[in-house]
Amino acid sequence: MAKPRVAVRSRFRSVLSWVMMCAMCLMRSDRLGVVAILDPNDFLALQSIRKSLDDIPGSSFFGSWDFTADPCNFAGVLCDADRVIALNLGDPRAGSPGLTGRIDPAIGRLSSLAELTVVPGRVFGSLPQTLYQLKSLRFLAVSRNFLTGEIPANLGLLRSLRTLDLSYNQLTGPVPRPLGTLPELSNLMLCHNRLSGSVPPFVSESLTRLDLKHNDLSGSLGPLALPASLQYLSLSWNLLGGPVDGVLSRMDRLNYLDLSMNRFSGPIPGRLFAFPITNLQLQRNGFEGEVEPAGQVAIPTVDLSYNRLSGQISPMFSTVQNLYLNNNRFTGQVPGSFVDRLLAANIQTLYLQHNFLTGIEINPAADIPLSSSLCLQYNCMVPPVQAPCPLKAGKQKTRPTSQCAEWRG
């Protein structure tokens, strides 16, 4: 039994000797005149990576990967002295076909790697479990490919990781809980996958962007589930539910918020409308109760449609350029400030259809600016002006009188 082991060891020594000879041939001088030799482990890792990936027809990314030359001159390879520190696989130019194949586990041997990207293409299979060995990794992006399987939980060992982008793949399973503990993580993009389970708590105050939209995530968000450092939050098109007023009230640095197409419920906190948000998407949930901003709303686009919101419409919303309050349970008169701003073309979209509104003070002969869109149909009033509505608003102009307790038709 000893002879096979001797043969294996002999073969390994031969391969290693060959790599060392190649490395000696690839000695190069840096700016200081110091001779550098690519580390043999990195050399072997690059060879394995190359064998597992190919150019899609139309791409010529691997044309420069000639292992009789210096690998540090390969397209997408950046070295520091004798180590590979960045690997950007595929032609980054727009419209490039990308690569096909799998990411070889040998990538874990590039122990000094700080940046790893794979351009959009047809890379398939699972993420290598060996990625956790890249202790210096700060940037990992493999988006718009065909990755399957679960996200390795041991990515939570990459304590220097700042950006993780695995969006637009076919990943399944949960969002690994250890990701929420990464101290340096600032950008996490896992959108457009097939992830399930709950959103794990994120404790790092470095996190500014969290994009988990278009998955199958469920459960609720506790008051401390997300850090106040977030500036961009998208959880749309999931199965999430429960109240969010506790967690949202803390997030006063948000400039983009999209919770649409979920099952969230409870009130919308009034102080949310004072945050520096440029686009607020809360439509198609189960939010309920009155909506009372503390001051004039400066958010350009606010969509609260298809919820269970009630009470009167606050005049504080009249400064919103695109306002969608349709398909709720609002009652009473439309504040006059809306009419003034609409006729002055300061409001571009005002959708109030499918509520229980009882009036709006506007001259029937008033000309709605061509740049503005107003829809009032299916309320507890006859619309005083004829304005085109979206097709999904239906053809009925008013609600049946039986549904309107204060009908003034």
XYZ file of C-alpha atoms in Angstrom:
409
model
C 0.000 0.000 0.000
C 2.999 2.302 0.411
C 3.848 2.394 -3.322
C 0.686 4.355 -4.424
C 1.338 6.981 -1.718
C 4.939 7.349 -2.878
C 3.747 7.747 -6.461
C 1.214 10.436 -5.463
C 3.814 12.348 -3.473
C 6.255 12.094 -6.343
C 3.639 13.361 -8.804
C 2.750 16.302 -6.504
C 6.430 17.244 -6.161
C 6.771 17.149 -9.940
C 3.762 19.464 -10.413
C 5.011 21.839 -7.742
C 8.481 21.886 -9.275
C 6.951 22.677 -12.676
C 4.943 25.543 -11.195
C 8.045 26.901 -9.474
C 9.967 26.738 -12.751
C 7.156 28.603 -14.508
C 7.087 31.168 -11.732
C 10.835 31.678 -12.029
C 10.348 32.325 -15.732
C 7.713 34.934 -14.890
C 9.890 37.039 -12.607
C 9.152 40.717 -13.043
C 10.339 44.026 -11.630
C 8.059 46.521 -9.925
C 8.524 50.303 -9.755
C 11.213 49.984 -7.091
C 13.212 47.517 -9.105
C 12.454 44.668 -6.697
C 12.062 41.303 -8.406
C 8.652 39.684 -7.743
C 7.522 36.124 -8.468
C 3.851 35.150 -8.549
C 3.080 32.922 -5.607
C 2.774 29.261 -6.751
C -0.574 28.861 -4.965
C -1.985 31.817 -6.862
C -0.586 30.459 -10.139
C -2.280 27.090 -9.633
C -5.526 28.735 -8.514
C -5.685 30.879 -11.654
C -5.129 27.800 -13.796
C -8.014 25.981 -12.112
C -10.281 29.023 -12.467
C -9.460 29.252 -16.153
C -10.246 25.562 -16.739
C -13.711 25.897 -15.191
C -14.791 28.999 -17.152
C -15.052 29.854 -20.846
C -15.942 32.851 -22.965
C -19.477 32.946 -24.306
C -19.328 33.326 -28.120
C -18.649 36.971 -28.807
C -16.449 37.432 -25.737
C -12.655 37.257 -25.887
C -11.871 37.906 -22.242
C -9.600 34.873 -21.801
C -7.577 35.679 -24.927
C -4.770 37.123 -22.794
C -4.669 34.234 -20.319
C -1.492 32.566 -21.616
C 0.207 30.811 -18.724
C 3.610 30.991 -20.398
C 3.398 34.752 -19.753
C 3.044 36.737 -16.553
C -0.444 36.100 -15.055
C -0.352 39.543 -13.487
C -0.725 40.925 -17.009
C -3.861 38.857 -17.657
C -7.112 40.726 -18.291
C -8.953 41.169 -14.994
C -5.972 40.231 -12.785
C -4.355 42.758 -10.455
C -1.313 41.859 -8.378
C 0.547 43.408 -5.508
C 4.110 42.043 -5.437
C 3.705 38.244 -5.688
C -0.017 37.974 -4.819
C -3.277 38.410 -6.714
C -5.341 41.067 -4.932
C -8.172 41.635 -7.433
C -9.880 39.314 -9.897
C -12.479 40.719 -12.259
C -13.716 37.895 -14.471
C -15.259 38.906 -17.783
C -15.301 41.942 -20.044
C -16.883 44.775 -18.000
C -17.948 46.773 -21.051
C -21.690 47.117 -21.560
C -23.131 44.478 -23.860
C -20.327 41.986 -23.339
C -21.664 38.396 -23.516
C -19.854 37.353 -20.335
C -18.640 33.925 -19.277
C -20.056 30.440 -18.846
C -19.082 27.603 -16.536
C -18.556 27.304 -12.793
C -16.517 29.158 -10.205
C -13.812 26.686 -9.187
C -13.281 26.084 -5.438
C -9.572 26.784 -6.042
C -10.494 30.450 -5.845
C -10.235 30.077 -2.079
C -6.450 29.705 -2.458
C -6.069 33.340 -3.582
C -5.552 34.252 0.053
C -4.694 37.935 -0.562
C -7.729 38.594 -2.764
C -9.564 41.787 -1.811
C -11.928 42.092 -4.798
C -13.789 39.449 -6.808
C -16.300 40.175 -9.547
C -17.913 38.134 -12.299
C -19.640 40.100 -15.046
C -23.199 39.205 -16.092
C -23.263 36.024 -18.147
C -24.087 32.334 -17.789
C -22.018 31.253 -14.825
C -23.943 28.457 -13.095
C -23.651 26.115 -10.136
C -23.221 27.047 -6.509
C -20.911 29.527 -4.857
C -17.753 27.724 -3.651
C -17.697 26.987 0.063
C -14.023 27.955 -0.031
C -14.774 31.680 -0.373
C -14.598 32.013 3.417
C -10.831 31.524 3.158
C -10.451 34.919 1.475
C -9.966 36.795 4.734
C -8.966 40.037 2.976
C -12.006 40.099 0.676
C -13.801 43.446 0.719
C -15.851 43.307 -2.489
C -17.726 40.277 -3.870
C -20.086 40.661 -6.817
C -21.517 37.862 -8.963
C -24.786 39.298 -10.249
C -26.980 38.532 -13.280
C -25.802 34.978 -13.786
C -27.381 31.578 -13.088
C -26.035 30.699 -9.652
C -28.082 28.104 -7.771
C -28.048 26.555 -4.318
C -27.780 28.334 -0.994
C -25.609 31.272 -0.011
C -22.750 29.808 2.054
C -23.268 30.719 5.699
C -19.515 30.820 6.181
C -19.400 34.084 4.212
C -20.100 35.495 7.658
C -16.430 34.796 8.406
C -15.336 37.456 5.905
C -15.048 40.187 8.502
C -13.580 42.722 6.047
C -16.403 42.350 3.507
C -17.996 45.668 2.579
C -20.053 44.841 -0.536
C -21.866 41.602 -1.368
C -23.864 41.549 -4.604
C -25.448 38.238 -5.622
C -28.509 39.781 -7.228
C -30.364 38.403 -10.261
C -29.473 34.741 -9.849
C -31.452 31.641 -8.849
C -30.240 31.270 -5.279
C -32.472 29.486 -2.769
C -32.603 28.939 0.973
C -32.361 31.558 3.720
C -30.412 34.785 3.990
C -27.603 33.496 6.231
C -27.874 34.957 9.695
C -24.078 35.481 9.984
C -24.265 38.083 7.199
C -26.094 40.344 9.601
C -23.104 40.394 11.926
C -20.454 41.487 9.401
C -18.979 44.638 10.982
C -17.839 46.369 7.768
C -20.743 45.418 5.467
C -22.190 48.529 3.822
C -23.921 47.163 0.684
C -25.931 43.934 0.510
C -27.782 43.162 -2.733
C -29.562 39.801 -2.893
C -32.583 40.864 -4.943
C -34.225 38.823 -7.708
C -33.454 35.370 -6.345
C -35.595 32.682 -4.720
C -34.557 33.200 -1.116
C -36.963 32.191 1.642
C -37.280 32.397 5.403
C -37.078 35.540 7.502
C -34.923 38.645 7.236
C -32.125 38.156 9.770
C -31.287 40.993 12.152
C -28.595 43.339 10.881
C -26.578 44.889 13.671
C -23.800 46.695 11.796
C -24.112 50.476 11.733
C -22.002 50.418 8.555
C -24.898 49.068 6.463
C -26.287 51.747 4.128
C -27.877 49.713 1.312
C -30.055 46.608 1.702
C -31.841 45.243 -1.355
C -33.812 42.010 -0.892
C -36.678 42.633 -3.321
C -38.221 39.914 -5.509
C -37.666 36.912 -3.244
C -39.949 34.713 -1.134
C -39.012 36.111 2.277
C -41.607 35.923 5.043
C -42.059 36.791 8.705
C -41.985 40.186 10.361
C -39.452 42.902 11.167
C -38.775 43.623 14.822
C -38.137 47.185 16.043
C -34.367 46.559 16.059
C -34.167 44.300 12.993
C -32.470 46.906 10.800
C -29.840 49.537 11.624
C -30.565 53.260 11.624
C -27.627 53.720 9.230
C -29.647 52.485 6.219
C -30.073 54.940 3.356
C -31.533 52.545 0.774
C -34.006 49.812 1.710
C -35.958 47.669 -0.732
C -37.989 44.675 0.454
C -40.683 44.740 -2.227
C -42.260 41.658 -3.813
C -41.901 39.348 -0.818
C -44.291 37.792 1.688
C -43.291 39.915 4.681
C -45.921 41.027 7.181
C -46.648 42.628 10.520
C -46.197 46.239 11.652
C -43.154 48.295 10.676
C -43.775 51.571 12.509
C -41.250 50.605 15.190
C -38.367 49.853 12.847
C -39.105 52.665 10.364
C -39.305 55.374 13.005
C -35.596 54.900 13.743
C -34.351 55.075 10.153
C -34.083 58.825 9.674
C -31.282 58.609 7.071
C -33.368 56.848 4.427
C -33.397 58.368 0.949
C -35.138 55.435 -0.766
C -37.750 53.102 0.721
C -39.708 50.397 -1.084
C -41.842 47.974 0.949
C -44.454 47.454 -1.759
C -46.123 44.164 -2.656
C -45.975 42.597 0.811
C -48.359 41.972 3.693
C -47.251 44.697 6.088
C -49.928 46.055 8.399
C -50.504 48.628 11.111
C -49.966 52.388 10.939
C -47.521 54.360 8.820
C -45.473 56.541 11.204
C -46.001 60.245 10.516
C -42.345 61.130 11.081
C -41.392 58.919 8.131
C -42.511 61.717 5.793
C -39.905 64.079 7.246
C -36.997 61.810 6.310
C -34.786 62.756 3.311
C -36.550 60.214 1.071
C -36.799 60.855 -2.678
C -39.018 57.872 -3.500
C -41.457 56.232 -1.067
C -43.162 53.027 -2.193
C -45.581 51.449 0.321
C -48.320 50.323 -2.059
C -50.159 46.997 -2.033
C -49.893 46.125 1.632
C -52.325 46.157 4.527
C -51.375 49.470 6.156
C -54.296 51.007 8.012
C -55.399 54.013 10.013
C -54.910 57.709 9.405
C -51.778 59.165 7.826
C -50.648 62.364 9.528
C -47.345 63.907 8.412
C -45.943 66.403 10.920
C -45.157 68.988 8.225
C -45.214 69.616 4.495
C -44.004 66.518 2.673
C -40.967 67.165 0.470
C -40.753 63.635 -0.977
C -41.168 63.886 -4.784
C -42.969 60.537 -5.190
C -45.237 58.921 -2.574
C -47.228 55.780 -3.350
C -49.600 54.592 -0.608
C -52.132 52.998 -2.952
C -53.929 49.684 -2.391
C -53.896 49.725 1.406
C -56.558 50.240 4.091
C -55.726 53.817 5.001
C -58.594 55.941 6.271
C -59.533 59.368 7.567
C -59.155 62.623 5.698
C -56.342 63.350 3.276
C -53.803 65.599 4.935
C -53.087 68.919 3.159
C -49.423 68.257 4.015
C -49.319 65.946 0.971
C -50.135 68.779 -1.465
C -46.402 69.478 -1.975
C -45.779 65.961 -3.368
C -45.218 65.914 -7.136
C -46.483 62.363 -7.727
C -49.042 61.205 -5.164
C -50.855 57.875 -5.306
C -53.546 57.493 -2.633
C -55.978 55.445 -4.727
C -57.669 52.248 -3.562
C -57.856 53.108 0.123
C -60.629 54.248 2.490
C -60.034 57.992 2.615
C -63.099 60.156 3.321
C -64.103 63.826 3.353
C -63.156 66.691 1.085
C -59.972 66.941 -0.954
C -58.049 69.899 0.545
C -58.064 73.044 -1.594
C -54.268 73.249 -1.575
C -54.213 70.239 -3.918
C -56.353 72.070 -6.468
C -54.149 75.174 -6.390
C -50.952 73.213 -6.975
C -52.558 70.958 -9.585
C -53.741 73.883 -11.699
C -50.311 75.493 -11.339
C -48.751 72.290 -12.755
C -46.825 71.689 -9.525
C -48.477 68.289 -9.149
C -47.763 65.837 -11.952
C -49.814 62.871 -10.710
C -52.728 62.906 -8.269
C -54.532 59.573 -8.092
C -57.435 59.557 -5.623
C -59.732 57.019 -7.282
C -61.422 54.176 -5.385
C -61.813 55.899 -2.038
C -64.820 57.376 -0.213
C -64.109 61.060 -0.873
C -67.141 63.351 -0.901
C -65.947 66.441 -2.753
C -63.284 68.625 -4.306
C -63.604 72.378 -4.872
C -62.574 72.791 -8.491
C -64.235 74.712 -11.316
C -65.749 72.199 -13.788
C -64.394 74.409 -16.589
C -60.870 74.391 -15.196
C -58.154 73.251 -17.566
C -55.973 70.538 -16.105
C -52.394 71.142 -17.361
C -51.248 68.635 -19.955
C -48.298 67.763 -17.712
C -50.632 66.792 -14.852
C -52.768 63.705 -14.344
C -55.830 63.650 -12.064
C -58.132 60.714 -11.315
C -61.167 61.046 -9.015
C -63.544 58.315 -10.155
C -65.289 55.754 -7.979
C -65.664 57.974 -4.912
C -68.728 59.229 -3.092
C -69.138 62.152 -5.499
C -69.631 62.898 -9.139
C -66.199 63.946 -10.500
C -66.570 67.680 -11.265
C -63.979 67.534 -14.053
C -63.469 64.973 -16.758
C -59.921 63.724 -16.655
C -58.505 60.513 -18.102
C -57.831 57.771 -15.558
C -55.675 54.652 -15.879
C -57.467 51.656 -17.394
C -57.281 49.654 -14.162
C -59.458 52.314 -12.471
C -62.434 50.820 -14.284
C -65.339 52.565 -16.025
C -67.617 53.393 -13.067
C -67.528 57.112 -12.278
C -69.031 56.948 -8.768
C -69.543 54.499 -5.947
C -73.013 53.046 -5.346
C -74.942 55.253 -2.914
C -75.302 52.276 -0.575
C -71.549 52.458 0.100
C -71.490 56.169 0.906
C -72.764 57.269 4.298
C -72.383 60.969 3.395
C -73.434 60.818 -0.253
C -73.711 64.263 -1.823
C -74.082 63.277 -5.436
